[in-house]
Each structure stands twice: as structure tokens, then as C-alpha cells.
PDB file of C-alpha atoms in Angstrom:
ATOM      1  CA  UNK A 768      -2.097  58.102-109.693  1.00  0.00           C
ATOM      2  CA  UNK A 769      -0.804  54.708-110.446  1.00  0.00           C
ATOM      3  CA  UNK A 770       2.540  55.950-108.636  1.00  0.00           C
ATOM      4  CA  UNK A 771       0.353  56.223-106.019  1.00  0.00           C
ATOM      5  CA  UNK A 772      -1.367  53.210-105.679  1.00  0.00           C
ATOM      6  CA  UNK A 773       1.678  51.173-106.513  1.00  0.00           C
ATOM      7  CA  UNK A 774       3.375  52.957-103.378  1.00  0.00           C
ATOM      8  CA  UNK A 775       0.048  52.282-101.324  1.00  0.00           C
ATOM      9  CA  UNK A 776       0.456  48.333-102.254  1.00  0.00           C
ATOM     10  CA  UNK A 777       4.255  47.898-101.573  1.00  0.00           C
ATOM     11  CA  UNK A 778       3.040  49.495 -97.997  1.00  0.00           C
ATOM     12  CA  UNK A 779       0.145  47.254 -97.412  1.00  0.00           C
ATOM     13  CA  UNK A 780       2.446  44.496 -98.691  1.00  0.00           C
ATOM     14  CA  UNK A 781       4.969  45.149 -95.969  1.00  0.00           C
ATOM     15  CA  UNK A 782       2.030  45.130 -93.212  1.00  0.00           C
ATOM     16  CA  UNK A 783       1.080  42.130 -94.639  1.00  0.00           C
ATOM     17  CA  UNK A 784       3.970  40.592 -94.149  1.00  0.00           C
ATOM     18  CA  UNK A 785       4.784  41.728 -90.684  1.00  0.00           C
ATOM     19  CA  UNK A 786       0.974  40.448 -89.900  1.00  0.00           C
ATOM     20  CA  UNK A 787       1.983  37.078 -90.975  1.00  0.00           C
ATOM     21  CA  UNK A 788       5.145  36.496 -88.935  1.00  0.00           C
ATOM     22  CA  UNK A 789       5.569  34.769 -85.971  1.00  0.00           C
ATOM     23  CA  UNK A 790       8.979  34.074 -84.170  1.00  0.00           C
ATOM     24  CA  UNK A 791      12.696  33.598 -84.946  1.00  0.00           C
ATOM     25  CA  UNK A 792      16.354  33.350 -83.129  1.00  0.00           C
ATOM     26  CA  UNK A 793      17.439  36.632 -83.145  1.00  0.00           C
ATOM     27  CA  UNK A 794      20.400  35.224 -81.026  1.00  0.00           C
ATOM     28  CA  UNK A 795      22.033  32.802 -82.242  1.00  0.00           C
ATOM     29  CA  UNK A 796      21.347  34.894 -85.080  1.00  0.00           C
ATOM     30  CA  UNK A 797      19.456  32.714 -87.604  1.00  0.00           C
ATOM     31  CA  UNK A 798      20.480  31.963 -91.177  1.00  0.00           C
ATOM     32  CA  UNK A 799      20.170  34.988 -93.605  1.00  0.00           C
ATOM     33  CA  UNK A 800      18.389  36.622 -90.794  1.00  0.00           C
ATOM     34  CA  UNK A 801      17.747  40.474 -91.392  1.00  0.00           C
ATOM     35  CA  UNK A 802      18.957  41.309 -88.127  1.00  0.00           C
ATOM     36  CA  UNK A 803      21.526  44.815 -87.530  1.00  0.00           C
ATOM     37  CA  UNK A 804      23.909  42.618 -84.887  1.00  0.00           C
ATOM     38  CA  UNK A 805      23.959  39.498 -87.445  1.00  0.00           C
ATOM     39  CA  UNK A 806      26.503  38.547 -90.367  1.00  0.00           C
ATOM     40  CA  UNK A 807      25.381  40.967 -93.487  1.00  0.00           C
ATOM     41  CA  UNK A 808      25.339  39.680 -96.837  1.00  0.00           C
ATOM     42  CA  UNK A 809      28.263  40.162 -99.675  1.00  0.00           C
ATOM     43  CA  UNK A 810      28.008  42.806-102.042  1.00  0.00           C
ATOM     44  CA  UNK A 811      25.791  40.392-104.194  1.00  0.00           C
ATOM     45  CA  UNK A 812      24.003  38.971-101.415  1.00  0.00           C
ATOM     46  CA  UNK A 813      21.404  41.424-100.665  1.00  0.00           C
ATOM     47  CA  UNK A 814      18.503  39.725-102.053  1.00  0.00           C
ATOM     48  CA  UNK A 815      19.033  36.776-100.352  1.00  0.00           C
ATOM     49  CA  UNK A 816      18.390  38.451 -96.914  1.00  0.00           C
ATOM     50  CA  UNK A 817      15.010  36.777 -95.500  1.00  0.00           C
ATOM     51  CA  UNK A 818      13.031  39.542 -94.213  1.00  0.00           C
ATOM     52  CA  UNK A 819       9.891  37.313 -93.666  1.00  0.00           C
ATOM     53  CA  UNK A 820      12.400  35.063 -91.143  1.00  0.00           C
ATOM     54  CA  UNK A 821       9.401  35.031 -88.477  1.00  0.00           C
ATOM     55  CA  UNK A 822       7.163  32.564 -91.041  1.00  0.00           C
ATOM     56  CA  UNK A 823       6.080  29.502 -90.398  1.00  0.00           C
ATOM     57  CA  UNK A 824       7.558  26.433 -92.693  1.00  0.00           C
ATOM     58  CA  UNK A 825       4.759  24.399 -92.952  1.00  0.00           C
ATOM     59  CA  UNK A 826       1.105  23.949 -91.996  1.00  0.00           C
ATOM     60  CA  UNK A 827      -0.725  20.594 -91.292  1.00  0.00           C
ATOM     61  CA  UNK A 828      -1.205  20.132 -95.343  1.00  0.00           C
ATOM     62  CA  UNK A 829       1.845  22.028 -96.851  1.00  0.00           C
ATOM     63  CA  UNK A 830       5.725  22.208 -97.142  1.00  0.00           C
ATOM     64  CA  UNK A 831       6.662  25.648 -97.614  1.00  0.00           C
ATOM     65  CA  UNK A 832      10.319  25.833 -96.534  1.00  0.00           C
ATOM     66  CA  UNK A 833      13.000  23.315 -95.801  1.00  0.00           C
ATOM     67  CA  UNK A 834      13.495  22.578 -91.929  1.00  0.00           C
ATOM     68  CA  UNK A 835      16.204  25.474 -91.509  1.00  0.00           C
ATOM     69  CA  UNK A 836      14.833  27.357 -94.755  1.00  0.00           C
ATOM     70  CA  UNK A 837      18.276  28.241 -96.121  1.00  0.00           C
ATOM     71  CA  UNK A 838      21.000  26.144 -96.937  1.00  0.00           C
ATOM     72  CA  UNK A 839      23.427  27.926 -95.231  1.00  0.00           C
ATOM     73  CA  UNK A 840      24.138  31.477 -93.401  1.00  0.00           C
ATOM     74  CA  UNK A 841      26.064  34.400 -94.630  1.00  0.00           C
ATOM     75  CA  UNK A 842      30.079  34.452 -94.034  1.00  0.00           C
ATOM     76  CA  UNK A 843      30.623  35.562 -90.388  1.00  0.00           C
ATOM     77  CA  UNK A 844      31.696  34.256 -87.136  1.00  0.00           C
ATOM     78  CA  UNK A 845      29.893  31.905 -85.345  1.00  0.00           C
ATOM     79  CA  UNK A 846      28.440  31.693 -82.028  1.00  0.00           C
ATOM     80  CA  UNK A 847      30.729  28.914 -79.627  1.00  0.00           C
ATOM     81  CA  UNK A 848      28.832  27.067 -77.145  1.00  0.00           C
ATOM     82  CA  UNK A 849      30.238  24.983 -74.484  1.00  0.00           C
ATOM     83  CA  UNK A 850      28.925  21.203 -73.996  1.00  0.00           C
ATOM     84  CA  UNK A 851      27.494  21.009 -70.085  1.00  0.00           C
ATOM     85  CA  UNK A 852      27.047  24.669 -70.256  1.00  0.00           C
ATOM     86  CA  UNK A 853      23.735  26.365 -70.051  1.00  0.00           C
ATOM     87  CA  UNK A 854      22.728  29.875 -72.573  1.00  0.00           C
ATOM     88  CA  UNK A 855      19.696  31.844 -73.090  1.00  0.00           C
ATOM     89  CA  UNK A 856      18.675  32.331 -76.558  1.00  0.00           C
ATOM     90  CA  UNK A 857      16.634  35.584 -77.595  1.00  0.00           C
ATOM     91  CA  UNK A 858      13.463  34.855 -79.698  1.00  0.00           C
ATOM     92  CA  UNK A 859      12.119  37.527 -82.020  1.00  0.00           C
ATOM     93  CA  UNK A 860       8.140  36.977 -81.402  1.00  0.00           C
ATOM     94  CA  UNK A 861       5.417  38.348 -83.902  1.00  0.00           C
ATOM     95  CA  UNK A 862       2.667  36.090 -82.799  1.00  0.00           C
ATOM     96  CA  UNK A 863       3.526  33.510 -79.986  1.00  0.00           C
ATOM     97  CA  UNK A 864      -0.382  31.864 -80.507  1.00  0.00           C
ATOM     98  CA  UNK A 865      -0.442  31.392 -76.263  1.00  0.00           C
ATOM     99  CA  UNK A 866       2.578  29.385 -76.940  1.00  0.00           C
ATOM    100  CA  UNK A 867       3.478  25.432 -77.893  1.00  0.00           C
ATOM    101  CA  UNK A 868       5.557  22.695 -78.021  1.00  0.00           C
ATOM    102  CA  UNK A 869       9.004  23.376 -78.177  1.00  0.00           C
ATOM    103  CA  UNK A 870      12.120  20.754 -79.262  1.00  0.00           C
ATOM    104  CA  UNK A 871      16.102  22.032 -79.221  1.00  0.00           C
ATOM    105  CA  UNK A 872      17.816  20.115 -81.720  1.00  0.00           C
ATOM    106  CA  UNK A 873      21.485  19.703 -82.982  1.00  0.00           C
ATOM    107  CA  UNK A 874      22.944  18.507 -86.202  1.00  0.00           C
ATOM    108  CA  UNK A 875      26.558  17.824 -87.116  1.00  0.00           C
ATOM    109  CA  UNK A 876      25.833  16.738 -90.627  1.00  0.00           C
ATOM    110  CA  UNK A 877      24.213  19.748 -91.812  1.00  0.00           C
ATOM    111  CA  UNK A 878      20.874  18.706 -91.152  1.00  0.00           C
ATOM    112  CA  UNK A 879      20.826  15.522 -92.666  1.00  0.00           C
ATOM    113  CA  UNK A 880      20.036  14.012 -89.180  1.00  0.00           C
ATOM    114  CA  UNK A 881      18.604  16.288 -85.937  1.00  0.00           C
ATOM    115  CA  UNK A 882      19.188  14.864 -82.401  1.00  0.00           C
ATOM    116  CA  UNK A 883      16.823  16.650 -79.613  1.00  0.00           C
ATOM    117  CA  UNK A 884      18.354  18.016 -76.087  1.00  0.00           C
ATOM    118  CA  UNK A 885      15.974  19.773 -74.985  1.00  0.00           C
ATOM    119  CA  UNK A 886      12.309  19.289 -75.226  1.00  0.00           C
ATOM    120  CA  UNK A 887       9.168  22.161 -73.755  1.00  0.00           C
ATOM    121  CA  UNK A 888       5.098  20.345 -74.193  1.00  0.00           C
ATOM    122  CA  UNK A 889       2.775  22.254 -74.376  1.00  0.00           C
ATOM    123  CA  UNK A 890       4.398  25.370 -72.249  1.00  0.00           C
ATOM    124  CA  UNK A 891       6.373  26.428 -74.911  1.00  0.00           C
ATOM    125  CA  UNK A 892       6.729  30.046 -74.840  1.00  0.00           C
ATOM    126  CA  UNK A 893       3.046  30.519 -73.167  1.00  0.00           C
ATOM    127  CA  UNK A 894       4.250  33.849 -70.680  1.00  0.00           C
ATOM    128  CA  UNK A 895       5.913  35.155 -74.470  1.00  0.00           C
ATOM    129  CA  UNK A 896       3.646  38.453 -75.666  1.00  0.00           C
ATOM    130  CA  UNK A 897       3.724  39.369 -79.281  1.00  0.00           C
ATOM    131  CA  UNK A 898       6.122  42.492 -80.701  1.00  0.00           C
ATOM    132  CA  UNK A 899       8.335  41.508 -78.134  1.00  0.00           C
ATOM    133  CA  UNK A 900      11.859  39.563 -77.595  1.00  0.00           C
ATOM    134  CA  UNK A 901      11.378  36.548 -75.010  1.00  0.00           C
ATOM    135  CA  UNK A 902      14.450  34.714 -73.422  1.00  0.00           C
ATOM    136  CA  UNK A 903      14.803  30.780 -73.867  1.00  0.00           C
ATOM    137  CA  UNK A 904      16.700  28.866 -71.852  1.00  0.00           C
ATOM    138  CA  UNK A 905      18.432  25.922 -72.921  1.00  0.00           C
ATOM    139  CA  UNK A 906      22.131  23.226 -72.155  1.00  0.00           C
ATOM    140  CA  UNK A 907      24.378  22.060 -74.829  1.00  0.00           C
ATOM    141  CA  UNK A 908      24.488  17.963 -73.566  1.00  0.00           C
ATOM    142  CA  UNK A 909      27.316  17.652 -71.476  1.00  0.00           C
ATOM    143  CA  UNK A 910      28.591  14.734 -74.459  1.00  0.00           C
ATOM    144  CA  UNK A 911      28.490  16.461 -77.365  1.00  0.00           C
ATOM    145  CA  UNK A 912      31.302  16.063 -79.577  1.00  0.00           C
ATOM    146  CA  UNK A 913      33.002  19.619 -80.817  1.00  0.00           C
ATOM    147  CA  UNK A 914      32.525  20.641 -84.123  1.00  0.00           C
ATOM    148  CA  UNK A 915      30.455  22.996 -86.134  1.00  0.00           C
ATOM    149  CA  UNK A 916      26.762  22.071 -85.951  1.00  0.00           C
ATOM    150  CA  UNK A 917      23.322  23.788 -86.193  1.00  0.00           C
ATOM    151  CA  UNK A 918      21.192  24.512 -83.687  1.00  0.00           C
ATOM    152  CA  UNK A 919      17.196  24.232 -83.774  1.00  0.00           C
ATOM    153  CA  UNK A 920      14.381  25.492 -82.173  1.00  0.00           C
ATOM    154  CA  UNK A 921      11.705  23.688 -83.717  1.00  0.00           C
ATOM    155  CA  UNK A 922       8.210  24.931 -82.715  1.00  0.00           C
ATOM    156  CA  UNK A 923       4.521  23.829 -83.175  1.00  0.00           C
ATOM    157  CA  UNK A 924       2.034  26.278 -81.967  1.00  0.00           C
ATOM    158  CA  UNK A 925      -1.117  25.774 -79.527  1.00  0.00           C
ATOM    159  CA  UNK A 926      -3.848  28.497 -80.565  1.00  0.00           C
ATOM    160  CA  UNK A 927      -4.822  29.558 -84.739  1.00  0.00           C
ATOM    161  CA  UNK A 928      -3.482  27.798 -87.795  1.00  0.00           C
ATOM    162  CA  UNK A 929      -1.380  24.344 -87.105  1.00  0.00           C
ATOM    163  CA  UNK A 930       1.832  25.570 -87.809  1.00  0.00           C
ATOM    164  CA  UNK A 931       5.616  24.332 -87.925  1.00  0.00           C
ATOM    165  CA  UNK A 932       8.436  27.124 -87.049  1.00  0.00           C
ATOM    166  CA  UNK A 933      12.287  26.144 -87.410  1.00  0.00           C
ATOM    167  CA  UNK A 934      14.948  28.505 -86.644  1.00  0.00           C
ATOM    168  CA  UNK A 935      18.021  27.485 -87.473  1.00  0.00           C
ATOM    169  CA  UNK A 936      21.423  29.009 -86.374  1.00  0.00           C
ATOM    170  CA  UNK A 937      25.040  27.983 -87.317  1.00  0.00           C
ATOM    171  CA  UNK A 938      26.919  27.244 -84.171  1.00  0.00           C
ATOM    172  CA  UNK A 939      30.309  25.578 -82.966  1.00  0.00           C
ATOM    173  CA  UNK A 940      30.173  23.709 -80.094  1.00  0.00           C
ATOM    174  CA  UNK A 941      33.010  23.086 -77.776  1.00  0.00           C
ATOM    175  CA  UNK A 942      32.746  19.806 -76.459  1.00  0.00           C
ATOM    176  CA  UNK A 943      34.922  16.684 -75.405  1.00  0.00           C
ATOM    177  CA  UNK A 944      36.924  15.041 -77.667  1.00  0.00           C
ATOM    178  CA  UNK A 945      35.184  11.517 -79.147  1.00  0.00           C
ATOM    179  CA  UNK A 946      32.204  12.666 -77.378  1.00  0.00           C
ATOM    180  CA  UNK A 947      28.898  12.051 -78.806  1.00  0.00           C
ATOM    181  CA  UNK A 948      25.300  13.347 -79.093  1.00  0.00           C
ATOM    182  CA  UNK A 949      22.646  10.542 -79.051  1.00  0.00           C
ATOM    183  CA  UNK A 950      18.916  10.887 -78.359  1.00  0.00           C
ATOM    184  CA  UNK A 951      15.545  10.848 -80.358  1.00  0.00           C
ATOM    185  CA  UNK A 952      14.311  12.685 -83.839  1.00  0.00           C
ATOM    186  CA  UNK A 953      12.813  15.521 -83.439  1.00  0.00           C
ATOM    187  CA  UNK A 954       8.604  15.271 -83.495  1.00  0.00           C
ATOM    188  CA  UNK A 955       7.800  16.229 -86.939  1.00  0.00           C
ATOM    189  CA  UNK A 956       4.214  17.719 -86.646  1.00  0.00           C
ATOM    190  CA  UNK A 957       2.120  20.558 -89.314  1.00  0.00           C
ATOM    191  CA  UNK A 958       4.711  19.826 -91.796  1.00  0.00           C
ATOM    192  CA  UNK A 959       3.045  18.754 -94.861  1.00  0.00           C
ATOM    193  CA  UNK A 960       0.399  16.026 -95.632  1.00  0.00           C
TER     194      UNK A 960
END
């Protein structure tokens, strides 16, 4: 019996979990993502996969993750974007909460600092429907430098809980040489008191 009813809870914890996410990059593939296509973890690695990579990191009176959650992704190749160039990224959507307010962001400094290029009020994702993928559109700034850098989707949803999403992906960016990126902060909104 108590076989049983632990297997019953690890079950209803895993629906519980899958209840409670909401959306992700699955390309770029996001850091420590639990995605098939993405880098896999080392040998000794494997609990460090984030299988709840959908989950909000912060509410309108709580911190719960960093802004890109992890401090860095497993080893693997990254994704090269060209600056001027325009890409469509594929969002993993558990709950899209008729949509948001979306801001792409870049950092060069590993997140120390966040410039935004891109910016969606409002509209964010609003034609998105839940269990599904949804394709983003967005343009690496004609300017920016080349260099490693991470990109951010940074997302604050319209309908339920107030809610702060991040997804953060490890990227190079081919740019121009001695170019730079300049712009505003992101809006930091539903992230803590």
C-alpha cells in the first residue's frame, strides 16, 4: 500500500508541476532546459536539468529565481545570430494567460546589465494557445558588437496571478566590429516587493 500511494503522489506531483508552467525558449534552447534537440548535461549533470523551465520567476511580492534562473547553460554549441538580421524564436507555452507584455533583451556581461531591442505591450503572445509551440519574431540591432551574449525574453502576463517569466538563452552574435548596443533597462515588473 504505501508503494502505492507513494507512486500515486510522485504522479500527482508531476501533474502538478506541468499545471503550474507557463512558457519557455525552446529555441534558442534555454539554459539547462530539458529539451531532446538542446545541449544534455555531463555525466554528473543530470540533476541539474530544470524540468519546471516553464515557471514563472517572480510574482508581484516574491523573488523566486534569478532573472535567467541558472548561472550558466550546459557545454554545447551555441546558437550565432547575425546583427541587422531578423529570426523567429520558438516558445514552449503551458499557459500564455491571453498574453502580455513582452521585452527582448541582450547582455554581454553575463547579465550584469540587460539592454532591450525589442519591446511587445500588451499584445504579447495574445493569438498563443496553451500546450502548444508559438513563433516569436524578433532583429538582433543592426549595432551590436560580436561577442557571446544572452538573449532574453522577459515576459509579464495580462490575465491570473502577476507574474514575471525570463528565458534566457546563451547566444553569439555576429556583429560589426567596435559596434555597440545602447538602449533602455528592461521594465522590471511582478518581481518581488
Amino acid at each position: 500500500m504505501k508503494s502505492f500511494l507513494a507512486s500515486a503522489f510522485v504522479l500527482l506531483s508531476g501533474f502538478a508541476l506541468l499545471a503550474d508552467a507557463h512558457i519557455s525558449f525552446r529555441y534558442p534552447c534555454p539554459r539547462r532546459g530539458p529539451y531532446y534537440e538542446c545541449p544534455q548535461p555531463g555525466p554528473d549533470q543530470w540533476n541539474l536539468v530544470d524540468y519546471d523551465i516553464r515557471s514563472p520567476i517572480g510574482t508581484h511580492g516574491n523573488i523566486v529565481s534569478p532573472m535567467c534562473k541558472h548561472p550558466d547553460s550546459f557545454a554545447g554549441t551555441r546558437p550565432v545570430f547575425a546583427a541587422g538580421q531578423s529570426y523567429e524564436a520558438t516558445m514552449d507555452i503551458g499557459a500564455f494567460h491571453k498574453g502580455g507584455s513582452c521585452q527582448w533583451t541582450l547582455s554581454y556581461d553575463n547579465g550584469a546589465t540587460w539592454v532591450v531591442f525589442q519591446d511587445n505591450l500588451k499584445t504579447c503572445m495574445s493569438d498563443a494557445s496553451n500546450g502548444n509551440t508559438y513563433k516569436m519574431p524578433f532583429k538582433i540591432p543592426a549595432g551590436a558588437p560580436s561577442g557571446k551574449a544572452i538573449l532574453n525574453l522577459i515576459w509579464n502576463n495580462n490575465e491570473g496571478n502577476r507574474e514575471m517569466y525570463s528565458s534566457c538563452a546563451d547566444v553569439v552574435i555576429q556583429g560589426t566590429n567596435g559596434g555597440s548596443l545602447s538602449g533602455v533597462a528592461p521594465l522590471i515588473a511582478n518581481y518581488g516587493p
